[in-house]
Short mmCIF file of C-alpha atoms in Angstrom, two decimals:
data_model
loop_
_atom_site.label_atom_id
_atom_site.label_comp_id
_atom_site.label_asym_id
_atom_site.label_seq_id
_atom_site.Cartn_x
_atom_site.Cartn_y
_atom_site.Cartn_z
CA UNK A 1 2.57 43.12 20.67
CA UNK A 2 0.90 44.36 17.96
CA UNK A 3 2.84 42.59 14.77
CA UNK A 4 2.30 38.77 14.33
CA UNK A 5 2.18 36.41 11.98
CA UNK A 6 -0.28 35.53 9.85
CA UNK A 7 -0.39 32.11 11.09
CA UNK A 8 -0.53 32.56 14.96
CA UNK A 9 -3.61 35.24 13.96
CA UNK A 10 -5.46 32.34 12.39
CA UNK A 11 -4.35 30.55 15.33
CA UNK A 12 -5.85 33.30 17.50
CA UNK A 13 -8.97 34.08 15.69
CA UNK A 14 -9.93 30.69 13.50
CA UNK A 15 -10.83 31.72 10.06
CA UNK A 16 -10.98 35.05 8.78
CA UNK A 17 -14.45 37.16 7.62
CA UNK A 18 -14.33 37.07 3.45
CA UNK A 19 -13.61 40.75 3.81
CA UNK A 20 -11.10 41.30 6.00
CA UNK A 21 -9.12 38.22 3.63
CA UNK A 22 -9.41 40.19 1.01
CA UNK A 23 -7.97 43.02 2.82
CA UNK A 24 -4.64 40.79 3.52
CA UNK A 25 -4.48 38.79 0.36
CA UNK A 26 -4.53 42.20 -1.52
CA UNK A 27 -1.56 43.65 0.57
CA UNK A 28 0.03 39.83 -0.27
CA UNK A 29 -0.54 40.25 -3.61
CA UNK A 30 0.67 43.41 -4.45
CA UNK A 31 3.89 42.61 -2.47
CA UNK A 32 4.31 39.60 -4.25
CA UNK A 33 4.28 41.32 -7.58
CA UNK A 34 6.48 44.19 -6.81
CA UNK A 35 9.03 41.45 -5.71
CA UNK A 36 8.46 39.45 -9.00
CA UNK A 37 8.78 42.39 -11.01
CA UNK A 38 11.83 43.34 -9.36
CA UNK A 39 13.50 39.87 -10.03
CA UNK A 40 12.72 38.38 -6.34
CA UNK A 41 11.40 34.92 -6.00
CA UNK A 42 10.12 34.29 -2.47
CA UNK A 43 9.70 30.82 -2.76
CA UNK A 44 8.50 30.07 0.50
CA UNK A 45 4.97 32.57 1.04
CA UNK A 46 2.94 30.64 3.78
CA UNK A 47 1.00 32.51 6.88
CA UNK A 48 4.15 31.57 8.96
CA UNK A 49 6.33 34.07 7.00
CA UNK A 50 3.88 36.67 6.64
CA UNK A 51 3.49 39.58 9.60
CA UNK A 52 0.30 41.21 10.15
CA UNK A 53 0.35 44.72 12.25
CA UNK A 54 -3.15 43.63 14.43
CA UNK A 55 -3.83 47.35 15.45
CA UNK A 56 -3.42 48.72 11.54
CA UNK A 57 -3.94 45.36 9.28
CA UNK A 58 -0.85 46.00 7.53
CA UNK A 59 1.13 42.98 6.54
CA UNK A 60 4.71 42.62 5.96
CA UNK A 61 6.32 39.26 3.70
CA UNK A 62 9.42 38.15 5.47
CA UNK A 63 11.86 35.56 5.56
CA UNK A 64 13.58 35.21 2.14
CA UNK A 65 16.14 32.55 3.22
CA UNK A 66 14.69 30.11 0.43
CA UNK A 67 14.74 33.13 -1.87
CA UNK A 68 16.10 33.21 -5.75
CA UNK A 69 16.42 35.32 -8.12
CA UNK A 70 13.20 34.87 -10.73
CA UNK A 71 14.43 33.13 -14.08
CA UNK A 72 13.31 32.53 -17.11
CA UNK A 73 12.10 28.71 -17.59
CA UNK A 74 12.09 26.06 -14.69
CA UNK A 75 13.45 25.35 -11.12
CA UNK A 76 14.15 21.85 -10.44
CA UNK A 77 15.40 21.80 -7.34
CA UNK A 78 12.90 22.18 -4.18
CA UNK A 79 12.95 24.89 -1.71
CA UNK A 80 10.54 25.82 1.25
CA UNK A 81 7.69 24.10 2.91
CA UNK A 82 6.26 21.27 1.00
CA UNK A 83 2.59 21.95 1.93
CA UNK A 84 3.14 25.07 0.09
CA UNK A 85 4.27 23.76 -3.48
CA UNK A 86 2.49 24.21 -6.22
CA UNK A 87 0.90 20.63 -7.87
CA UNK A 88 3.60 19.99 -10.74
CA UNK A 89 6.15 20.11 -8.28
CA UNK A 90 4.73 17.02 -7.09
CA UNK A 91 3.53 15.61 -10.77
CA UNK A 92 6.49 16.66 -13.03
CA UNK A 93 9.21 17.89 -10.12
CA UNK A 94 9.58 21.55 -11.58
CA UNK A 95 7.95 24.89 -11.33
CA UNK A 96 8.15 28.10 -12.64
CA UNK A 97 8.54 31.13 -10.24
CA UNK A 98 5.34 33.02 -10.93
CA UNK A 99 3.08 30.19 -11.44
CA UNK A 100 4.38 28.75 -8.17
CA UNK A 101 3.75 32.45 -6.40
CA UNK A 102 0.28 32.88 -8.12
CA UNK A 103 -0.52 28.69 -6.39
CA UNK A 104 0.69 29.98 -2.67
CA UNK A 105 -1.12 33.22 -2.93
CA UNK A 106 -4.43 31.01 -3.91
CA UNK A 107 -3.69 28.85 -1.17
CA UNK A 108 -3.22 31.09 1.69
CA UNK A 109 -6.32 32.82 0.59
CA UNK A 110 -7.78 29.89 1.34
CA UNK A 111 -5.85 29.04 4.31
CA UNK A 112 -7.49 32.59 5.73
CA UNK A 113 -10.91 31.90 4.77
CA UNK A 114 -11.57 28.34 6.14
CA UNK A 115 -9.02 28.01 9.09
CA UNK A 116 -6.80 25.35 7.75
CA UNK A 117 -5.12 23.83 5.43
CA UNK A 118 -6.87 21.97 2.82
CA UNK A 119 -4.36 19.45 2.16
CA UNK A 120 -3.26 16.24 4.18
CA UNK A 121 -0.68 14.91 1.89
CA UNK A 122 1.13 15.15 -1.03
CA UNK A 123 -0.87 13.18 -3.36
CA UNK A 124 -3.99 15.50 -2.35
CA UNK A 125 -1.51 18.61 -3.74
CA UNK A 126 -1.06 16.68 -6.94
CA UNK A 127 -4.46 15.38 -7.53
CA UNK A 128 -6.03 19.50 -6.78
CA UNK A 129 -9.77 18.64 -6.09
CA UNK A 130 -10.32 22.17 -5.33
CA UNK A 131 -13.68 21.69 -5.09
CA UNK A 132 -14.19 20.34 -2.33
CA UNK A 133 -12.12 22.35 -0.07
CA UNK A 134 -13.52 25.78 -1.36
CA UNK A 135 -16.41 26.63 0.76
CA UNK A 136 -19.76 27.30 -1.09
CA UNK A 137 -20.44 30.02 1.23
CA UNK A 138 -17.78 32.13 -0.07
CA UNK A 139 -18.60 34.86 -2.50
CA UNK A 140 -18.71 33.97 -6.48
CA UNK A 141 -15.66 36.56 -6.84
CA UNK A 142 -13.93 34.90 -4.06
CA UNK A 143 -14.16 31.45 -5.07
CA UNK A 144 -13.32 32.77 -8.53
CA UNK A 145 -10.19 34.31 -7.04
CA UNK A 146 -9.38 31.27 -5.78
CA UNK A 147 -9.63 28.80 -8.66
CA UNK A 148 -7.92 31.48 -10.76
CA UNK A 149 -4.70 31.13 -8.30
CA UNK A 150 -4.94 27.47 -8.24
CA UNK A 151 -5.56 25.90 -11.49
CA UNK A 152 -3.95 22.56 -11.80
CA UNK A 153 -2.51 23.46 -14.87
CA UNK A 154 -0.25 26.12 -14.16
CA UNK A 155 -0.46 27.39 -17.81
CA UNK A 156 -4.40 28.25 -16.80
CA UNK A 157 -3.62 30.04 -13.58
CA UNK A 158 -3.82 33.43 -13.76
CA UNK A 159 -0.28 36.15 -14.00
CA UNK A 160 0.15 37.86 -11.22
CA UNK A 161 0.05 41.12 -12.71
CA UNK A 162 -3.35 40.63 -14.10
CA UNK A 163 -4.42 38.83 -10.21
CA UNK A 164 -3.59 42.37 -8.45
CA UNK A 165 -6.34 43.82 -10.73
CA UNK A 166 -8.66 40.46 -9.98
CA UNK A 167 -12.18 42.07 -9.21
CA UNK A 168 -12.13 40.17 -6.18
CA UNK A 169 -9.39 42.58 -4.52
CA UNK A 170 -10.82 45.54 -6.02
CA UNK A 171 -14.38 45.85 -4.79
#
């Protein structure tokens, strides 16, 4: 079987070299903005519902039950896995579809290169101490990466059109 998910190949191999991360989260995030440009609004991106091809490394989004089309302005209704909502969901109870997208794609980034999830509850989502969770081993351009996708503030995070040219996912 060579297609799995993402989630029972962290399983299988623990956290994931910097590089071959980057390799995945690029895939992820160029996915993710072809969707959002074409009006798709996952809603639900977690390693669970992402496929990785173990002999190739290509990766494959699926699962787009909690799906919507992208609109302007915010959702205020909650759909997908908790663990995987962006912080205002929790502070203000809405989101906007690329900010949200932009928080997951951080966050399974850095699901990939530590092994687990960094948060335990709800209130660590809203409170985002990034800080400590990110590993100081990690490259400057990863960590960067990473606090770019996961500002608190989703006004400061980064569009995903301008995080598929991050330099990050380019070198």
């Amino acid at each position: 079987e060579s297609l799995i998910s993402l989630q029972e190949y962290l399983d299988r191999k623990g956290c994931l070299h910097e590089n071959e991360a980057r390799q995945i989260t690029r895939q992820i995030a160029f996915t993710l903005n072809n969707l959002m440009t074409m009006g798709v609004f996952h809603r639900d991106v977690k390693p669970g519902n992402i496929l990785v091809d173990v002999e190739t490394g290509e990766t494959k989004i699926i699962d787009f039950g909690c799906g919507d089309l992208v609109r302007k302005g915010f959702y205020t209704f909650f759909s997908g896995t908790n663990m995987f909502m962006p912080p205002e969901w929790f502070r203000e109870g809405m989101y906007s579809a690329e900010e949200a997208t932009v928080w997951t794609l951080g966050l399974v980034h850095l699901i990939m290169v530590t092994g687990l999830h960094p948060f335990r509850t709800f209130d660590d989502i809203a409170a985002c101490h990034l800080y400590k969770y990110v590993p100081t081993t990690l490259s400057p351009e990863s960590k960067n990466f990473i606090f770019q996708c996961m500002a608190s503030d989703p006004g400061r995070r980064s569009k995903l059109h301008d995080i598929v040219f991050h330099p990050f996912l380019n070198c």
